[in-house]
Amino acid sequence: MDAAGVDDCGNVFESPNELWERAADAQWYIKAVDYWDQQEASVNGVLGGYGHLSVTDVRDSRAFLRKAFGAALAKAEAGQRQLAALDCGAGVGRVTEQLLLQHFHEVDLVEPSAHLIDEARRRLGNRGNSGTPRGHRAVNFYQQGLEKHHPVAGRYDVIWLQWAALYLTDADLVAFLQRSAAALKDDGMLFVKENVTDKGFIVDNSDASVTRSHQYYVQLFDRAGLRMMHTALQKDFPKGLFKVRMYALKSAS
């Protein structure tokens, strides 16, 4: 990957390697968690003041999930299969509550910010969740960064990674994608939903994030040994925001 990038201070990076050579991994992750520890533990907080976009976001996520994984969802809805999912970078459990619990019998959540995962546990843990199908529940709440998390091998039908890949270094993202592929059942699928820029990459130093281009992600998926099954752009987000792209991935082997 040799595309150039910039940060919000005007610094130019000739390649991603130059960025990661300058960034100390430990400090990179500490800055990101510190940022999210200061945000409100609510849907509006985790969406950066755009809480009103959650309905639109989930609408397109659900359509994409059905397109890529519809046969398995239909079997589950017919009572012929039990499904489990992992919500990565789960925040307060917005995606779990509004999307994943609607289709999966068990959902695990992983999130590095203590006060966000505590709010998710408060809202979703140890009780039936109104508005979700009977018997569907959030099971495990892991307070951990994805760079350290090892999903349980063979447990999941779907692993959903939304607005979380941008907080991982290239090496840690590739490694996490590989661990995720090993955690999927034979016909399982990995979903990534992420901000994308038109070319190269853009670094935001305030929260230690990197917005990559579509081509950048394609190369990282290839490095992780994944095959892209479907991709689509999120619709109806306001102008001025980054484009958001969805990917459905399976192991290439």
Short mmCIF file of C-alpha atoms in Angstrom, two decimals:
data_model
loop_
_atom_site.label_atom_id
_atom_site.label_comp_id
_atom_site.label_asym_id
_atom_site.label_seq_id
_atom_site.Cartn_x
_atom_site.Cartn_y
_atom_site.Cartn_z
CA MET A 1 0.00 0.00 0.00
CA ASP A 2 1.75 3.16 -1.17
CA ALA A 3 -0.99 5.82 -1.22
CA ALA A 4 -0.21 9.11 0.49
CA GLY A 5 -2.18 10.52 3.39
CA VAL A 6 -2.60 13.62 5.54
CA ASP A 7 -3.60 14.43 9.10
CA ASP A 8 -5.70 17.21 10.60
CA CYS A 9 -2.54 19.19 11.45
CA GLY A 10 -1.46 19.40 7.83
CA ASN A 11 1.24 16.75 8.04
CA VAL A 12 1.72 14.68 4.90
CA PHE A 13 2.61 10.98 4.91
CA GLU A 14 4.11 9.48 1.79
CA SER A 15 2.67 6.07 2.69
CA PRO A 16 0.87 4.28 5.54
CA ASN A 17 4.22 2.84 6.61
CA GLU A 18 5.42 6.35 7.39
CA LEU A 19 2.34 6.95 9.56
CA TRP A 20 2.78 3.75 11.54
CA GLU A 21 6.52 4.30 11.95
CA ARG A 22 5.77 7.63 13.62
CA ALA A 23 2.90 6.35 15.77
CA ALA A 24 3.66 4.44 18.96
CA ASP A 25 1.02 1.70 19.07
CA ALA A 26 0.39 1.89 22.82
CA GLN A 27 -0.13 5.66 22.74
CA TRP A 28 -2.30 5.34 19.64
CA TYR A 29 -4.80 3.15 21.49
CA ILE A 30 -4.62 5.09 24.76
CA LYS A 31 -5.57 8.30 22.94
CA ALA A 32 -8.56 6.66 21.27
CA VAL A 33 -9.91 5.18 24.51
CA ASP A 34 -9.35 8.49 26.35
CA TYR A 35 -11.38 10.25 23.68
CA TRP A 36 -14.32 7.86 23.98
CA ASP A 37 -14.16 7.88 27.77
CA GLN A 38 -15.02 11.58 27.56
CA GLN A 39 -18.05 11.15 25.27
CA GLU A 40 -21.62 10.79 26.50
CA ALA A 41 -22.68 7.17 26.98
CA SER A 42 -25.70 7.40 24.69
CA VAL A 43 -26.63 6.75 21.08
CA ASN A 44 -26.15 10.43 20.33
CA GLY A 45 -22.78 10.38 22.07
CA VAL A 46 -21.37 7.40 20.18
CA LEU A 47 -22.61 8.87 16.89
CA GLY A 48 -20.86 12.18 17.52
CA GLY A 49 -24.05 14.19 17.83
CA TYR A 50 -25.71 12.46 14.85
CA GLY A 51 -27.97 10.17 16.87
CA HIS A 52 -30.83 10.97 14.51
CA LEU A 53 -28.98 9.04 11.78
CA SER A 54 -29.20 5.73 13.64
CA VAL A 55 -32.47 4.72 11.98
CA THR A 56 -31.04 5.36 8.50
CA ASP A 57 -27.81 3.57 9.38
CA VAL A 58 -29.60 0.48 10.70
CA ARG A 59 -31.99 0.45 7.74
CA ASP A 60 -29.15 0.06 5.25
CA SER A 61 -27.21 -2.31 7.51
CA ARG A 62 -30.23 -4.60 7.75
CA ALA A 63 -30.74 -4.58 3.98
CA PHE A 64 -27.07 -5.41 3.44
CA LEU A 65 -27.12 -8.15 6.08
CA ARG A 66 -30.14 -9.74 4.42
CA LYS A 67 -28.53 -9.53 0.99
CA ALA A 68 -25.33 -11.22 2.11
CA PHE A 69 -26.60 -13.59 4.80
CA GLY A 70 -30.29 -13.92 3.97
CA ALA A 71 -30.49 -17.72 3.67
CA ALA A 72 -29.21 -18.27 7.20
CA LEU A 73 -31.45 -15.53 8.58
CA ALA A 74 -34.47 -17.17 6.94
CA LYS A 75 -33.63 -20.51 8.56
CA ALA A 76 -33.33 -18.83 11.95
CA GLU A 77 -36.67 -17.06 11.49
CA ALA A 78 -38.23 -20.42 10.63
CA GLY A 79 -36.88 -21.93 13.84
CA GLN A 80 -34.43 -24.19 11.99
CA ARG A 81 -31.18 -22.61 13.21
CA GLN A 82 -29.68 -20.77 16.19
CA LEU A 83 -27.45 -17.82 15.32
CA ALA A 84 -24.72 -16.01 17.26
CA ALA A 85 -23.02 -12.69 16.47
CA LEU A 86 -20.17 -10.56 17.80
CA ASP A 87 -20.53 -6.75 17.86
CA CYS A 88 -17.04 -5.19 17.64
CA GLY A 89 -16.51 -1.67 18.91
CA ALA A 90 -19.98 -2.01 20.38
CA GLY A 91 -20.14 1.26 22.30
CA VAL A 92 -23.41 1.43 24.24
CA GLY A 93 -24.87 -1.51 22.30
CA ARG A 94 -26.68 0.48 19.63
CA VAL A 95 -25.97 -1.95 16.79
CA THR A 96 -26.62 -4.94 19.05
CA GLU A 97 -29.98 -3.61 20.19
CA GLN A 98 -31.28 -2.15 16.94
CA LEU A 99 -29.88 -4.66 14.45
CA LEU A 100 -28.17 -7.80 15.68
CA LEU A 101 -30.60 -8.83 18.43
CA GLN A 102 -33.41 -8.65 15.89
CA HIS A 103 -31.86 -11.57 13.99
CA PHE A 104 -29.40 -13.40 16.25
CA HIS A 105 -30.26 -15.49 19.30
CA GLU A 106 -27.03 -14.60 21.10
CA VAL A 107 -24.88 -11.51 20.72
CA ASP A 108 -21.55 -10.82 22.40
CA LEU A 109 -20.18 -7.27 22.63
CA VAL A 110 -16.57 -6.06 22.76
CA GLU A 111 -15.70 -2.43 23.51
CA PRO A 112 -12.57 -0.85 25.05
CA SER A 113 -14.24 2.12 26.81
CA ALA A 114 -15.37 1.11 30.30
CA HIS A 115 -18.23 3.56 30.65
CA LEU A 116 -19.65 2.71 27.22
CA ILE A 117 -19.63 -1.06 27.75
CA ASP A 118 -21.03 -0.52 31.27
CA GLU A 119 -23.96 1.35 29.74
CA ALA A 120 -24.44 -1.44 27.19
CA ARG A 121 -24.48 -3.99 30.02
CA ARG A 122 -26.94 -1.89 32.01
CA ARG A 123 -29.31 -1.61 29.06
CA LEU A 124 -29.00 -5.09 27.59
CA GLY A 125 -27.63 -7.46 30.22
CA ASN A 126 -29.43 -9.79 32.61
CA ARG A 127 -32.91 -9.15 31.30
CA GLY A 128 -35.13 -9.73 28.34
CA ASN A 129 -34.90 -6.82 25.95
CA SER A 130 -38.23 -5.34 24.88
CA GLY A 131 -38.60 -4.97 21.15
CA THR A 132 -36.48 -8.01 20.29
CA PRO A 133 -37.69 -11.52 19.45
CA ARG A 134 -38.29 -13.79 22.40
CA GLY A 135 -35.21 -15.70 23.50
CA HIS A 136 -32.74 -13.34 21.84
CA ARG A 137 -30.22 -11.91 24.31
CA ALA A 138 -26.90 -10.21 24.79
CA VAL A 139 -24.61 -12.72 26.49
CA ASN A 140 -21.01 -11.58 26.98
CA PHE A 141 -19.72 -8.04 27.48
CA TYR A 142 -15.97 -7.80 26.91
CA GLN A 143 -14.16 -4.60 27.91
CA GLN A 144 -11.16 -4.89 25.62
CA GLY A 145 -9.60 -3.32 22.57
CA LEU A 146 -9.92 -5.25 19.33
CA GLU A 147 -6.13 -5.31 19.01
CA LYS A 148 -6.12 -7.60 22.07
CA HIS A 149 -9.42 -9.45 21.63
CA HIS A 150 -9.47 -13.08 20.54
CA PRO A 151 -12.99 -14.12 19.52
CA VAL A 152 -14.02 -17.61 20.57
CA ALA A 153 -13.10 -20.01 17.77
CA GLY A 154 -16.07 -21.37 15.83
CA ARG A 155 -18.71 -19.55 17.92
CA TYR A 156 -20.07 -16.96 15.53
CA ASP A 157 -22.26 -16.90 12.45
CA VAL A 158 -21.57 -13.19 11.94
CA ILE A 159 -18.93 -10.81 13.25
CA TRP A 160 -19.94 -7.16 12.79
CA LEU A 161 -17.24 -4.47 12.85
CA GLN A 162 -18.67 -0.95 12.52
CA TRP A 163 -16.79 2.33 12.95
CA ALA A 164 -14.04 0.43 14.74
CA ALA A 165 -11.53 -0.55 12.03
CA LEU A 166 -10.45 3.09 11.80
CA TYR A 167 -8.98 2.84 15.32
CA LEU A 168 -6.70 -0.10 14.49
CA THR A 169 -3.25 0.05 12.96
CA ASP A 170 -2.89 -1.81 9.67
CA ALA A 171 -1.05 -4.71 11.31
CA ASP A 172 -3.57 -5.02 14.14
CA LEU A 173 -6.54 -4.78 11.78
CA VAL A 174 -5.18 -7.55 9.57
CA ALA A 175 -4.46 -9.71 12.62
CA PHE A 176 -7.94 -9.12 14.07
CA LEU A 177 -9.60 -9.95 10.75
CA GLN A 178 -7.65 -13.20 10.66
CA ARG A 179 -8.69 -14.08 14.23
CA SER A 180 -12.27 -13.20 13.34
CA ALA A 181 -12.23 -15.50 10.32
CA ALA A 182 -11.11 -18.33 12.62
CA ALA A 183 -13.98 -17.53 15.00
CA LEU A 184 -16.66 -17.96 12.32
CA LYS A 185 -18.67 -21.10 11.70
CA ASP A 186 -18.15 -22.80 8.33
CA ASP A 187 -20.68 -20.62 6.54
CA GLY A 188 -20.17 -17.55 8.75
CA MET A 189 -19.47 -14.09 7.45
CA LEU A 190 -17.53 -11.02 8.57
CA PHE A 191 -19.09 -7.59 8.06
CA VAL A 192 -17.15 -4.32 8.10
CA LYS A 193 -18.93 -0.95 7.93
CA GLU A 194 -16.62 2.02 7.86
CA ASN A 195 -15.99 5.60 6.81
CA VAL A 196 -14.03 5.81 3.57
CA THR A 197 -12.19 8.62 1.81
CA ASP A 198 -11.80 8.94 -1.93
CA LYS A 199 -8.07 8.18 -1.95
CA GLY A 200 -5.21 7.48 0.43
CA PHE A 201 -6.00 8.10 4.07
CA ILE A 202 -6.84 10.88 6.54
CA VAL A 203 -5.65 10.84 10.17
CA ASP A 204 -7.64 12.52 12.96
CA ASN A 205 -5.29 13.14 15.87
CA SER A 206 -8.08 14.03 18.30
CA ASP A 207 -9.25 10.42 18.56
CA ALA A 208 -6.33 8.56 16.92
CA SER A 209 -8.32 7.34 13.94
CA VAL A 210 -7.45 6.80 10.30
CA THR A 211 -10.06 6.99 7.55
CA ARG A 212 -8.90 4.80 4.67
CA SER A 213 -9.92 4.65 1.03
CA HIS A 214 -11.93 1.79 -0.41
CA GLN A 215 -8.84 0.53 -2.25
CA TYR A 216 -6.82 0.67 0.96
CA TYR A 217 -9.38 -1.57 2.69
CA VAL A 218 -9.45 -3.96 -0.26
CA GLN A 219 -5.69 -4.45 0.06
CA LEU A 220 -5.93 -5.01 3.82
CA PHE A 221 -8.69 -7.59 3.33
CA ASP A 222 -6.48 -9.34 0.80
CA ARG A 223 -3.58 -9.36 3.27
CA ALA A 224 -5.89 -10.93 5.84
CA GLY A 225 -6.81 -13.73 3.42
CA LEU A 226 -10.41 -12.58 2.98
CA ARG A 227 -12.62 -12.55 -0.09
CA MET A 228 -15.14 -9.76 -0.62
CA MET A 229 -18.59 -11.22 -1.28
CA HIS A 230 -20.60 -7.97 -1.38
CA THR A 231 -20.07 -4.26 -0.91
CA ALA A 232 -22.38 -1.24 -0.89
CA LEU A 233 -22.43 2.41 0.11
CA GLN A 234 -24.62 3.74 2.90
CA LYS A 235 -27.38 5.97 1.51
CA ASP A 236 -29.00 9.18 2.72
CA PHE A 237 -26.32 10.48 5.07
CA PRO A 238 -25.82 14.28 5.09
CA LYS A 239 -23.38 15.90 2.72
CA GLY A 240 -20.17 16.86 4.45
CA LEU A 241 -19.76 13.53 6.21
CA PHE A 242 -17.43 10.82 5.01
CA LYS A 243 -18.92 8.22 2.72
CA VAL A 244 -19.68 4.98 4.58
CA ARG A 245 -19.10 1.63 2.87
CA MET A 246 -20.22 -1.85 3.90
CA TYR A 247 -18.29 -5.04 3.18
CA ALA A 248 -19.31 -8.69 3.52
CA LEU A 249 -16.26 -10.95 3.74
CA LYS A 250 -15.42 -14.63 3.90
CA SER A 251 -12.16 -16.51 4.16
CA ALA A 252 -10.53 -16.92 0.75
CA SER A 253 -9.31 -20.42 1.63
#
